[in-house]
Amino acid sequence: MSTVIDDAPFTGFHKRLAIACSGGPLLDGYILSIVGTALIGMTAELDLSTGDTQLIGAAALVGMFIGGALFGVLTDKIGREVMYTADLVVMAVCSILSFWAESTWLIVILRFVLGMAVAADYPIATSLLGEWLPTKQRGKLLGFQIVAWYAGSVLAYVVGYLLLTFGGNGSWRWQLASSAVLCVFFLIIRQSTAPESPRWLAQHGKADKAAQMVEKYLHVRVAPEDLIEVRTERQGGIRELFGPKYRKRIVFCCGFFLCQVAVLFAMLTFGPQILASFGMPSGTWMDTLGTGLISLVFLVGCLPAMRLIDTVGRRPTIIWCFGLMIIPVLFIGVWPTMPALLAFLMLCLYAFFCGGPNVLDWTYPNELFPTHIRATAVGIATSISRVGAALGTYLLPWSLNHLGMGPTFLYAAALTAVGFGICVWGAPETKGHTLESAAS
């Protein structure tokens, strides 16, 4: 296969595409985090029980589980273009409808659909981006997608804090509806970028159109037949993904992703409640803003990791970071009565060390699988990871109420240690490889 795309100069087109594709992760971070502040007012107005809170917190994650598995396969079959804007429209509609929700179950349903739409965007946008990027910028810009996730999360807590401050607890409706503004913003941006992947087009009998797109956006001519990847298997889909050749890779991608986000999502969704358990006043700006600062540290931790994966390499970065992530949560588990300021520091350390796995969440699935099953792999990895995220989010309030802070964080440390073992066992090195050679 031609290396024109892998060796192409980095241009403004790639930057615009990276920003356009970051819409899904940014909205994911925003939608999943804004509910943390919205629950403050929602709980009082709708008289929510602990079970209601658990359902609302986990609904979007369950939707992501179904949406990731379903739309990843569809994206490989029908292309990246079909859902490139439709999923943002669905997110906008559900966000607006949330403003008028009067029952717990309607909120749960809307957030379930939101989760499906967000999950649909990951295999579409990250595969599209990965298949256009030059080798030298691939790791960095795929890693940038998770930076967008945390930017969305930080923005959600800032918006939630401002609305709580000036609108009171009744502002929860505006908080849930506010994501529609971001949907419209990214819908406009996506109109000026490439709608389809030339690699996917070439694999599906449209090599001439693929060559035209390469010439249009990269200003380089390439023979259509040179864009076609050689396939050694003809199965495709989930069956090939879990076959002998790719089984270890998909288990690794799903495993480390699940162990990471089970703790991470629970921490972000119920951050104000966790900080309140250490003595910060509940339902005030302190616990809300404190969780926003932790989200900001998650974002900051991604920045050095984006450089490390291209200098030190993917494998050492993820192994060392997972190992360091165990320390702060284990410390909280052993000393659950520590002062609030020290607990806040431990949560910040976990957030910073999490940068390595964060930037590889979508880098690894996009690099380790060929074009005809790439979106399926991204969708399945995202889907399985949200099983852990949903369970963590659903079980955290119960665990805090019934087991206490110490055992809850000891379980979190144990799960993080499992993720560390999975990385030692299965993390490959793809630094410097072309997309085709990394997947071979």
XYZ file of N, CA and C in Angstrom, residues 48-299:
756
model
N -34.934 12.605 44.468
C -34.279 11.389 43.977
C -33.765 10.547 45.142
N -33.932 9.238 45.010
C -33.348 8.301 45.968
C -31.936 7.956 45.519
N -31.220 7.197 46.340
C -29.882 6.752 45.942
C -29.951 5.913 44.675
N -30.984 5.065 44.573
C -31.150 4.248 43.369
C -31.388 5.087 42.127
N -32.185 6.160 42.262
C -32.422 7.069 41.128
C -31.120 7.724 40.677
N -30.335 8.160 41.663
C -29.049 8.786 41.352
C -28.129 7.819 40.618
N -28.117 6.568 41.063
C -27.296 5.550 40.409
C -27.718 5.349 38.963
N -29.030 5.273 38.729
C -29.537 5.053 37.366
C -29.191 6.215 36.445
N -29.378 7.433 36.934
C -29.074 8.608 36.111
C -27.583 8.678 35.809
N -26.756 8.366 36.816
C -25.313 8.408 36.613
C -24.825 7.369 35.624
N -25.478 6.195 35.597
C -25.001 5.089 34.764
C -25.696 4.995 33.410
N -26.826 5.697 33.213
C -27.636 5.525 31.997
C -26.854 5.807 30.722
N -26.124 6.922 30.693
C -25.357 7.271 29.488
C -24.276 6.235 29.210
N -23.696 5.677 30.264
C -22.635 4.681 30.088
C -23.192 3.373 29.526
N -24.373 2.992 29.971
C -25.015 1.798 29.418
C -25.341 2.025 27.941
N -25.816 3.231 27.620
C -26.074 3.568 26.219
C -24.812 3.496 25.384
N -23.684 3.899 25.969
C -22.417 3.832 25.253
C -21.990 2.391 25.004
N -22.303 1.508 25.948
C -21.976 0.096 25.758
C -22.673 -0.456 24.511
N -23.942 -0.177 24.381
C -24.707 -0.671 23.214
C -24.294 0.077 21.952
N -24.181 1.390 22.056
C -23.850 2.195 20.879
C -22.475 1.895 20.324
N -21.485 1.679 21.200
C -20.132 1.386 20.730
C -20.073 0.094 19.936
N -20.683 -0.958 20.477
C -20.654 -2.255 19.800
C -21.419 -2.216 18.483
N -22.563 -1.540 18.476
C -23.415 -1.507 17.282
C -22.817 -0.638 16.179
N -22.469 0.591 16.514
C -22.055 1.544 15.489
C -20.617 1.345 15.028
N -19.797 0.676 15.838
C -18.455 0.344 15.369
C -18.512 -0.596 14.176
N -19.344 -1.632 14.299
C -19.509 -2.584 13.186
C -20.114 -1.893 11.977
N -21.136 -1.068 12.188
C -21.788 -0.370 11.075
C -20.833 0.586 10.368
N -19.970 1.240 11.140
C -19.027 2.188 10.547
C -18.056 1.492 9.604
N -17.631 0.274 9.949
C -16.756 -0.481 9.046
C -17.496 -0.981 7.815
N -18.792 -1.187 7.947
C -19.559 -1.716 6.812
C -20.035 -0.622 5.874
N -20.542 0.487 6.408
C -21.148 1.508 5.552
C -20.308 2.775 5.438
N -19.194 2.870 6.174
C -18.310 4.014 6.042
C -18.410 4.991 7.191
N -17.439 5.906 7.236
C -17.368 6.879 8.324
C -18.280 8.086 8.087
N -18.683 8.306 6.824
C -19.376 9.528 6.458
C -20.824 9.576 6.928
N -21.517 8.429 6.907
C -22.967 8.411 7.094
C -23.389 9.018 8.428
N -22.674 8.668 9.515
C -23.064 9.121 10.851
C -22.234 10.292 11.356
N -21.402 10.859 10.490
C -20.442 11.872 10.918
C -21.114 13.112 11.511
N -22.305 13.438 11.039
C -23.047 14.581 11.592
C -24.342 14.158 12.275
N -24.924 13.018 11.855
C -26.213 12.593 12.416
C -26.137 12.385 13.923
N -25.010 11.849 14.409
C -24.905 11.592 15.846
C -24.924 12.886 16.658
N -24.338 13.965 16.108
C -24.364 15.248 16.806
C -25.776 15.823 16.864
N -26.563 15.590 15.817
C -27.954 16.051 15.800
C -28.748 15.353 16.906
N -28.536 14.039 17.048
C -29.228 13.285 18.100
C -28.844 13.810 19.480
N -27.558 14.095 19.687
C -27.111 14.637 20.977
C -27.786 15.967 21.279
N -27.883 16.821 20.276
C -28.491 18.142 20.471
C -29.967 18.012 20.846
N -30.693 17.150 20.148
C -32.123 16.966 20.419
C -32.354 16.440 21.834
N -31.583 15.428 22.235
C -31.735 14.853 23.583
C -31.378 15.867 24.667
N -30.375 16.684 24.402
C -29.990 17.706 25.381
C -31.112 18.715 25.586
N -31.723 19.144 24.484
C -32.819 20.125 24.573
C -34.031 19.522 25.279
N -34.354 18.264 24.960
C -35.498 17.607 25.591
C -35.297 17.446 27.100
N -34.033 17.337 27.534
C -33.764 17.177 28.965
C -34.254 18.381 29.773
N -34.365 19.526 29.116
C -34.799 20.748 29.805
C -36.211 20.595 30.351
N -37.050 19.836 29.635
C -38.450 19.700 30.032
C -38.743 18.392 30.778
N -37.727 17.645 31.112
C -37.937 16.362 31.793
C -38.536 16.575 33.183
N -39.566 15.798 33.490
C -40.229 15.915 34.784
C -40.160 14.639 35.610
N -39.580 13.586 35.054
C -39.518 12.323 35.777
C -38.120 11.724 35.679
N -37.803 10.896 36.651
C -36.501 10.232 36.661
C -36.320 9.370 35.426
N -37.370 8.641 35.066
C -37.235 7.695 33.960
C -37.035 8.382 32.619
N -37.658 9.557 32.436
C -37.438 10.283 31.187
C -35.992 10.751 31.098
N -35.431 11.220 32.206
C -34.013 11.629 32.221
C -33.119 10.439 31.926
N -33.434 9.282 32.521
C -32.644 8.072 32.294
C -32.680 7.689 30.814
N -33.859 7.730 30.203
C -33.997 7.357 28.783
C -33.210 8.318 27.894
N -33.348 9.622 28.161
C -32.642 10.603 27.341
C -31.128 10.446 27.471
N -30.654 10.172 28.653
C -29.209 10.009 28.836
C -28.723 8.684 28.239
N -29.583 7.684 28.210
C -29.247 6.438 27.532
C -29.042 6.680 26.034
N -29.953 7.416 25.412
C -29.830 7.733 23.983
C -28.615 8.618 23.733
N -28.364 9.564 24.626
C -27.164 10.404 24.520
C -25.905 9.543 24.519
N -25.879 8.552 25.396
C -24.728 7.655 25.457
C -24.522 6.898 24.161
N -25.620 6.421 23.561
C -25.515 5.717 22.286
C -24.943 6.624 21.200
N -25.401 7.879 21.177
C -24.927 8.815 20.152
C -23.450 9.154 20.349
N -23.042 9.348 21.596
C -21.632 9.634 21.870
C -20.758 8.462 21.464
N -21.195 7.236 21.812
C -20.415 6.041 21.464
C -20.311 5.857 19.966
N -21.345 6.257 19.236
C -21.308 6.158 17.783
C -20.213 7.032 17.201
N -19.937 8.157 17.852
C -18.971 9.105 17.309
C -17.541 8.601 17.422
N -17.217 7.795 18.424
C -15.838 7.351 18.604
C -15.308 6.520 17.443
N -15.976 5.423 17.042
C -15.455 4.682 15.892
C -15.488 5.476 14.605
N -16.452 6.386 14.487
C -16.540 7.201 13.266
C -15.383 8.202 13.218
N -15.312 9.055 14.227
C -14.380 10.185 14.184
C -12.929 9.772 14.399
N -12.653 8.876 15.372
C -11.253 8.528 15.610
C -10.684 7.682 14.472
N -11.509 6.803 13.884
C -11.027 6.031 12.734
C -10.767 6.943 11.544
N -11.687 7.865 11.303
C -11.519 8.820 10.212
C -10.238 9.625 10.396
N -10.018 10.102 11.614
C -8.824 10.899 11.892
C -7.561 10.061 11.753
N -7.530 8.881 12.366
C -6.344 8.028 12.311
C -5.963 7.636 10.896
N -6.962 7.488 10.033
C -6.701 7.051 8.666
C -6.265 8.194 7.751
N -6.309 9.429 8.245
C -5.819 10.577 7.478
C -4.466 11.090 7.989
N -4.078 10.728 9.211
C -2.917 11.370 9.838
C -1.582 10.796 9.361
N -0.557 11.646 9.246
C 0.809 11.158 9.009
C 1.306 10.392 10.235
N 2.264 9.493 10.032
C 2.770 8.649 11.112
C 3.300 9.468 12.293
N 4.058 10.518 12.024
C 4.709 11.285 13.092
C 3.708 12.014 13.994
N 2.550 12.360 13.456
C 1.557 13.095 14.249
C 0.411 12.211 14.745
N 0.397 10.945 14.350
C -0.764 10.094 14.653
C -0.976 9.918 16.164
N 0.077 9.523 16.874
C -0.061 9.303 18.310
C -0.471 10.558 19.040
N 0.148 11.675 18.689
C -0.123 12.935 19.368
C -1.565 13.390 19.167
N -2.052 13.343 17.918
C -3.389 13.871 17.642
C -4.494 12.902 18.023
N -4.223 11.598 17.997
C -5.204 10.664 18.559
C -5.244 10.837 20.075
N -4.093 11.089 20.675
C -4.054 11.382 22.107
C -4.762 12.687 22.437
N -4.736 13.627 21.492
C -5.414 14.911 21.697
C -6.911 14.733 21.899
N -7.464 13.652 21.369
C -8.907 13.427 21.509
C -9.301 13.267 22.974
N -8.443 12.637 23.764
C -8.771 12.494 25.183
C -8.554 13.811 25.919
N -7.632 14.648 25.428
C -7.497 15.990 25.992
C -8.807 16.743 25.801
N -9.420 16.558 24.626
C -10.725 17.185 24.373
C -11.774 16.669 25.348
N -11.675 15.367 25.681
C -12.629 14.794 26.649
C -12.534 15.549 27.973
N -11.313 15.737 28.470
C -11.150 16.412 29.753
C -11.462 17.901 29.643
N -11.208 18.491 28.495
C -11.599 19.886 28.301
C -13.111 20.010 28.430
N -13.833 19.028 27.870
C -15.286 19.012 28.007
C -15.713 18.833 29.451
N -14.990 17.971 30.170
C -15.316 17.735 31.575
C -15.074 18.987 32.418
N -13.917 19.627 32.204
C -13.615 20.864 32.937
C -14.648 21.939 32.613
N -14.973 22.069 31.327
C -15.965 23.064 30.912
C -17.313 22.798 31.580
N -17.667 21.514 31.703
C -18.941 21.163 32.335
C -18.982 21.637 33.783
N -17.879 21.439 34.512
C -17.876 21.855 35.907
C -17.834 23.376 36.045
N -17.187 24.052 35.100
C -17.200 25.515 35.127
C -18.609 26.032 34.866
N -19.259 25.490 33.828
C -20.632 25.898 33.513
C -21.566 25.549 34.668
N -21.405 24.326 35.212
C -22.241 23.924 36.334
C -22.057 24.829 37.540
N -20.813 25.196 37.821
C -20.518 26.092 38.950
C -21.163 27.460 38.740
N -21.025 28.005 37.526
C -21.596 29.327 37.247
C -23.114 29.306 37.330
N -23.725 28.260 36.774
C -25.187 28.183 36.807
C -25.700 27.942 38.216
N -24.968 27.147 38.993
C -25.365 26.944 40.390
C -25.239 28.244 41.186
N -24.191 29.001 40.885
C -23.942 30.245 41.615
C -24.998 31.297 41.310
N -25.333 31.458 40.031
C -26.249 32.534 39.641
C -27.694 32.069 39.444
N -27.891 30.752 39.246
C -29.249 30.263 39.015
C -29.782 29.364 40.113
N -28.913 28.985 41.049
C -29.353 28.127 42.136
C -29.580 26.697 41.699
N -30.147 25.900 42.604
C -30.372 24.477 42.304
C -31.325 24.262 41.142
N -32.208 25.230 40.881
C -33.160 25.093 39.775
C -32.512 25.179 38.409
N -31.226 25.513 38.349
C -30.551 25.642 37.058
C -30.163 24.292 36.450
N -30.501 23.181 37.103
C -30.078 21.874 36.587
C -30.616 21.607 35.187
N -31.788 22.143 34.871
C -32.340 21.945 33.523
C -31.468 22.631 32.470
N -31.026 23.851 32.788
C -30.152 24.571 31.863
C -28.805 23.856 31.723
N -28.358 23.262 32.822
C -27.090 22.534 32.759
C -27.178 21.358 31.782
N -28.229 20.562 31.868
C -28.382 19.411 30.972
C -28.599 19.842 29.526
N -29.289 20.960 29.329
C -29.583 21.423 27.960
C -28.395 22.127 27.313
N -27.428 22.572 28.125
C -26.337 23.403 27.594
C -25.458 22.682 26.580
N -25.417 21.348 26.606
C -24.569 20.621 25.651
C -25.048 20.789 24.217
N -26.293 21.205 24.016
C -26.807 21.426 22.652
C -26.006 22.519 21.947
N -25.523 23.506 22.702
C -24.727 24.590 22.101
C -23.444 24.028 21.499
N -22.788 23.122 22.219
C -21.566 22.503 21.712
C -21.843 21.636 20.490
N -22.968 20.962 20.481
C -23.333 20.135 19.318
C -23.430 20.989 18.061
N -24.089 22.125 18.163
C -24.243 23.021 17.005
C -22.884 23.534 16.557
N -22.019 23.885 17.511
C -20.684 24.384 17.185
C -19.900 23.369 16.356
N -19.887 22.101 16.787
C -19.114 21.093 16.058
C -19.798 20.660 14.765
N -21.104 20.774 14.700
C -21.792 20.509 13.435
C -21.322 21.485 12.362
N -21.148 22.734 12.729
C -20.678 23.754 11.782
C -19.243 23.461 11.342
N -18.368 23.106 12.295
C -16.967 22.829 11.970
C -16.839 21.627 11.043
N -17.651 20.605 11.262
C -17.510 19.376 10.478
C -17.911 19.540 9.013
N -18.585 20.620 8.693
C -18.971 20.834 7.301
C -17.786 21.184 6.405
N -16.648 21.574 6.998
C -15.501 22.024 6.195
C -14.349 21.025 6.180
N -14.582 19.796 6.659
C -13.512 18.802 6.689
C -13.877 17.579 5.864
N -12.913 16.683 5.689
C -13.125 15.475 4.890
C -14.196 14.595 5.537
N -15.206 14.198 4.785
C -16.277 13.390 5.356
C -15.996 11.889 5.378
N -14.996 11.450 4.605
C -14.759 10.012 4.494
C -13.264 9.697 4.460
N -12.944 8.466 4.796
C -11.558 8.012 4.808
C -11.173 7.413 3.460
N -10.052 7.856 2.863
C -9.620 7.260 1.593
C -9.246 5.786 1.749
N -8.755 5.407 2.927
C -8.417 3.998 3.161
C -9.679 3.139 3.107
N -10.755 3.620 3.731
C -12.009 2.853 3.713
C -12.565 2.782 2.292
N -12.526 3.896 1.576
C -13.033 3.914 0.199
C -12.277 2.915 -0.666
N -10.945 2.898 -0.538
C -10.129 1.985 -1.348
C -10.441 0.530 -1.029
N -10.733 0.229 0.234
C -11.038 -1.143 0.632
C -12.409 -1.594 0.162
N -13.256 -0.650 -0.235
C -14.621 -0.993 -0.629
C -14.904 -0.652 -2.087
N -13.885 -0.856 -2.914
C -14.078 -0.738 -4.355
C -14.196 0.668 -4.888
N -13.749 1.668 -4.132
C -13.857 3.055 -4.569
C -12.477 3.725 -4.541
N -11.501 3.009 -5.054
C -10.119 3.498 -5.016
C -9.946 4.785 -5.815
N -10.680 4.925 -6.928
C -10.582 6.149 -7.731
C -11.016 7.375 -6.920
N -12.138 7.239 -6.212
C -12.621 8.341 -5.374
C -11.642 8.615 -4.235
N -11.048 7.556 -3.701
C -10.066 7.711 -2.624
C -8.868 8.517 -3.106
N -8.374 8.198 -4.305
C -7.228 8.923 -4.861
C -7.569 10.397 -5.087
N -8.810 10.658 -5.512
C -9.244 12.043 -5.714
C -9.265 12.816 -4.399
N -9.700 12.147 -3.324
C -9.744 12.817 -2.023
C -8.330 13.109 -1.510
N -7.416 12.162 -1.714
C -6.027 12.380 -1.306
C -5.452 13.583 -2.035
N -5.719 13.680 -3.328
C -5.213 14.815 -4.110
C -5.850 16.124 -3.653
N -7.154 16.080 -3.334
C -7.868 17.292 -2.935
C -7.374 17.834 -1.600
N -7.183 16.954 -0.620
C -6.872 17.408 0.735
C -5.384 17.399 1.064
N -4.621 16.501 0.426
C -3.187 16.426 0.701
C -2.347 16.985 -0.440
N -2.989 17.272 -1.571
C -2.317 17.860 -2.731
C -1.202 16.963 -3.266
N -1.448 15.662 -3.224
C -0.492 14.672 -3.721
C -1.251 13.670 -4.584
N -0.669 13.332 -5.745
C -1.296 12.335 -6.611
C -0.815 10.945 -6.238
N -1.733 9.996 -6.269
C -1.401 8.614 -5.943
C -2.229 7.699 -6.829
N -1.637 6.593 -7.245
C -2.363 5.616 -8.056
C -3.446 4.972 -7.207
N -4.687 4.888 -7.687
C -5.779 4.313 -6.889
C -5.458 2.934 -6.325
N -4.839 2.077 -7.146
C -4.565 0.707 -6.690
C -3.556 0.672 -5.538
N -2.747 1.734 -5.397
C -1.747 1.755 -4.330
C -2.356 2.050 -2.956
N -3.632 2.444 -2.933
C -4.290 2.757 -1.669
C -4.974 1.540 -1.050
N -4.987 0.420 -1.746
C -5.697 -0.761 -1.270
C -4.799 -1.588 -0.364
N -5.242 -1.828 0.868
C -4.497 -2.661 1.802
C -4.673 -4.135 1.435
N -3.617 -4.903 1.648
C -3.679 -6.340 1.416
C -4.338 -7.004 2.612
N -5.395 -7.761 2.377
C -6.104 -8.460 3.450
C -5.742 -9.936 3.429
N -5.332 -10.439 4.579
C -4.997 -11.863 4.677
C -6.190 -12.691 5.132
N -7.221 -12.043 5.703
C -8.431 -12.734 6.124
C -9.625 -12.031 5.517
N -10.698 -12.792 5.304
C -11.869 -12.226 4.636
C -13.088 -12.153 5.548
N -12.968 -12.530 6.807
C -14.135 -12.595 7.679
C -14.680 -11.204 7.985
N -13.842 -10.339 8.531
C -14.277 -9.015 8.938
C -15.141 -9.075 10.184
N -15.489 -7.909 10.705
C -16.397 -7.820 11.829
C -15.845 -8.406 13.117
N -16.772 -8.662 14.048
C -16.403 -9.130 15.385
C -15.757 -10.508 15.334
N -16.189 -11.345 14.383
C -15.630 -12.700 14.298
C -14.128 -12.662 14.038
N -13.684 -11.836 13.122
C -12.250 -11.716 12.858
C -11.529 -11.032 14.016
N -12.202 -10.048 14.618
C -11.594 -9.293 15.710
C -11.205 -10.207 16.874
N -12.043 -11.181 17.163
C -11.764 -12.109 18.256
C -11.179 -13.431 17.772
N -10.712 -13.466 16.529
C -10.036 -14.634 16.003
C -8.613 -14.715 16.513
N -7.882 -15.763 16.152
C -6.530 -16.000 16.691
C -5.565 -14.839 16.460
N -5.673 -14.154 15.323
C -4.689 -13.130 14.982
C -4.802 -11.883 15.857
N -6.028 -11.468 16.184
C -6.224 -10.196 16.874
C -6.779 -10.346 18.284
N -6.982 -11.579 18.758
C -7.636 -11.784 20.053
C -6.868 -11.125 21.199
N -5.559 -11.342 21.245
C -4.775 -10.760 22.342
C -4.838 -9.246 22.302
N -4.813 -8.668 21.114
C -4.831 -7.214 20.992
C -6.150 -6.627 21.497
N -7.274 -7.245 21.118
C -8.557 -6.680 21.525
C -8.791 -6.896 23.014
N -8.326 -8.022 23.563
C -8.454 -8.246 25.006
C -7.620 -7.210 25.763
N -6.426 -6.918 25.277
C -5.587 -5.896 25.900
C -6.268 -4.529 25.859
N -6.745 -4.118 24.683
C -7.373 -2.796 24.537
C -8.600 -2.665 25.430
N -9.438 -3.696 25.436
C -10.641 -3.652 26.269
C -10.287 -3.699 27.754
N -9.295 -4.528 28.098
C -8.959 -4.738 29.499
C -8.400 -3.511 30.183
N -7.378 -2.889 29.592
C -6.787 -1.726 30.259
C -7.756 -0.552 30.268
N -8.549 -0.415 29.205
C -9.527 0.661 29.100
C -10.581 0.516 30.205
N -11.071 -0.712 30.408
C -12.092 -0.969 31.426
C -11.564 -0.666 32.825
N -10.377 -1.182 33.145
C -9.822 -0.988 34.484
C -9.558 0.482 34.778
N -9.217 1.233 33.754
C -8.943 2.653 33.938
C -10.213 3.448 34.199
N -11.203 3.300 33.308
C -12.361 4.198 33.378
C -13.358 3.812 34.455
N -13.321 2.570 34.953
C -14.228 2.205 36.042
C -14.002 3.108 37.248
N -12.740 3.387 37.553
C -12.404 4.283 38.660
C -12.584 5.738 38.242
N -12.111 6.059 37.063
C -12.099 7.439 36.593
C -13.505 8.024 36.482
N -14.435 7.297 35.843
C -15.773 7.831 35.623
C -16.526 7.984 36.937
N -16.370 6.996 37.825
C -17.033 7.104 39.122
C -16.519 8.327 39.873
N -15.219 8.575 39.773
C -14.605 9.703 40.463
C -15.132 11.033 39.922
N -15.273 11.140 38.609
C -15.725 12.390 38.013
C -17.223 12.599 38.175
N -18.006 11.509 38.017
C -19.456 11.647 38.122
C -19.881 12.028 39.537
N -19.243 11.420 40.538
C -19.622 11.672 41.920
C -18.508 12.374 42.690
N -17.719 13.184 41.962
C -16.639 13.915 42.599
C -17.080 14.776 43.768
N -18.153 15.576 43.602
C -18.593 16.400 44.743
C -18.944 15.575 45.979
N -19.593 14.413 45.771
C -19.956 13.557 46.900
C -18.720 12.959 47.570
N -17.705 12.577 46.768
C -16.471 12.019 47.339
C -15.766 13.061 48.189
N -15.626 14.272 47.656
C -14.946 15.330 48.405
C -15.736 15.698 49.661
N -17.069 15.654 49.567
C -17.887 15.940 50.744
C -17.655 14.907 51.845
N -17.354 13.660 51.438
C -17.103 12.603 52.420
C -15.838 12.861 53.225
N -14.930 13.659 52.670
C -13.695 13.992 53.385
C -13.819 15.274 54.203
N -15.017 15.860 54.191
C -15.224 17.026 55.050
C -15.506 18.323 54.331
N -15.397 18.351 52.994
C -15.749 19.574 52.287
C -17.270 19.760 52.345
N -17.747 20.988 52.560
C -19.192 21.220 52.648
C -19.912 20.733 51.391
N -20.971 19.967 51.585
C -21.689 19.361 50.465
C -22.655 20.351 49.830
N -22.781 20.250 48.492
C -23.743 21.080 47.778
C -23.316 22.523 47.641
N -22.038 22.804 47.777
C -21.546 24.174 47.661
C -20.543 24.269 46.522
N -20.035 25.480 46.337
C -19.071 25.692 45.267
C -17.779 24.935 45.515
N -17.463 24.602 46.807
C -16.170 23.996 47.117
C -16.025 22.602 46.518
N -17.030 21.729 46.734
C -16.899 20.376 46.208
C -17.060 20.345 44.688
N -17.924 21.208 44.157
C -18.109 21.267 42.703
C -16.857 21.781 42.008
N -16.331 22.887 42.499
C -15.126 23.464 41.903
C -13.924 22.547 42.130
N -13.889 21.859 43.285
C -12.802 20.920 43.556
C -12.770 19.795 42.543
N -13.946 19.259 42.177
C -14.006 18.208 41.163
C -13.588 18.748 39.809
N -13.954 20.000 39.526
C -13.512 20.618 38.280
C -11.997 20.732 38.211
N -11.361 21.050 39.339
C -9.898 21.137 39.377
C -9.261 19.772 39.159
N -9.863 18.716 39.708
C -9.349 17.365 39.471
C -9.454 17.022 37.985
N -10.567 17.404 37.354
C -10.704 17.194 35.907
C -9.616 17.924 35.143
N -9.283 19.129 35.605
C -8.225 19.897 34.956
C -6.884 19.178 35.086
N -6.625 18.538 36.229
C -5.383 17.790 36.418
C -5.359 16.566 35.497
N -6.502 15.916 35.312
C -6.581 14.830 34.336
C -6.124 15.327 32.964
N -6.599 16.511 32.582
C -6.218 17.102 31.291
C -4.723 17.406 31.251
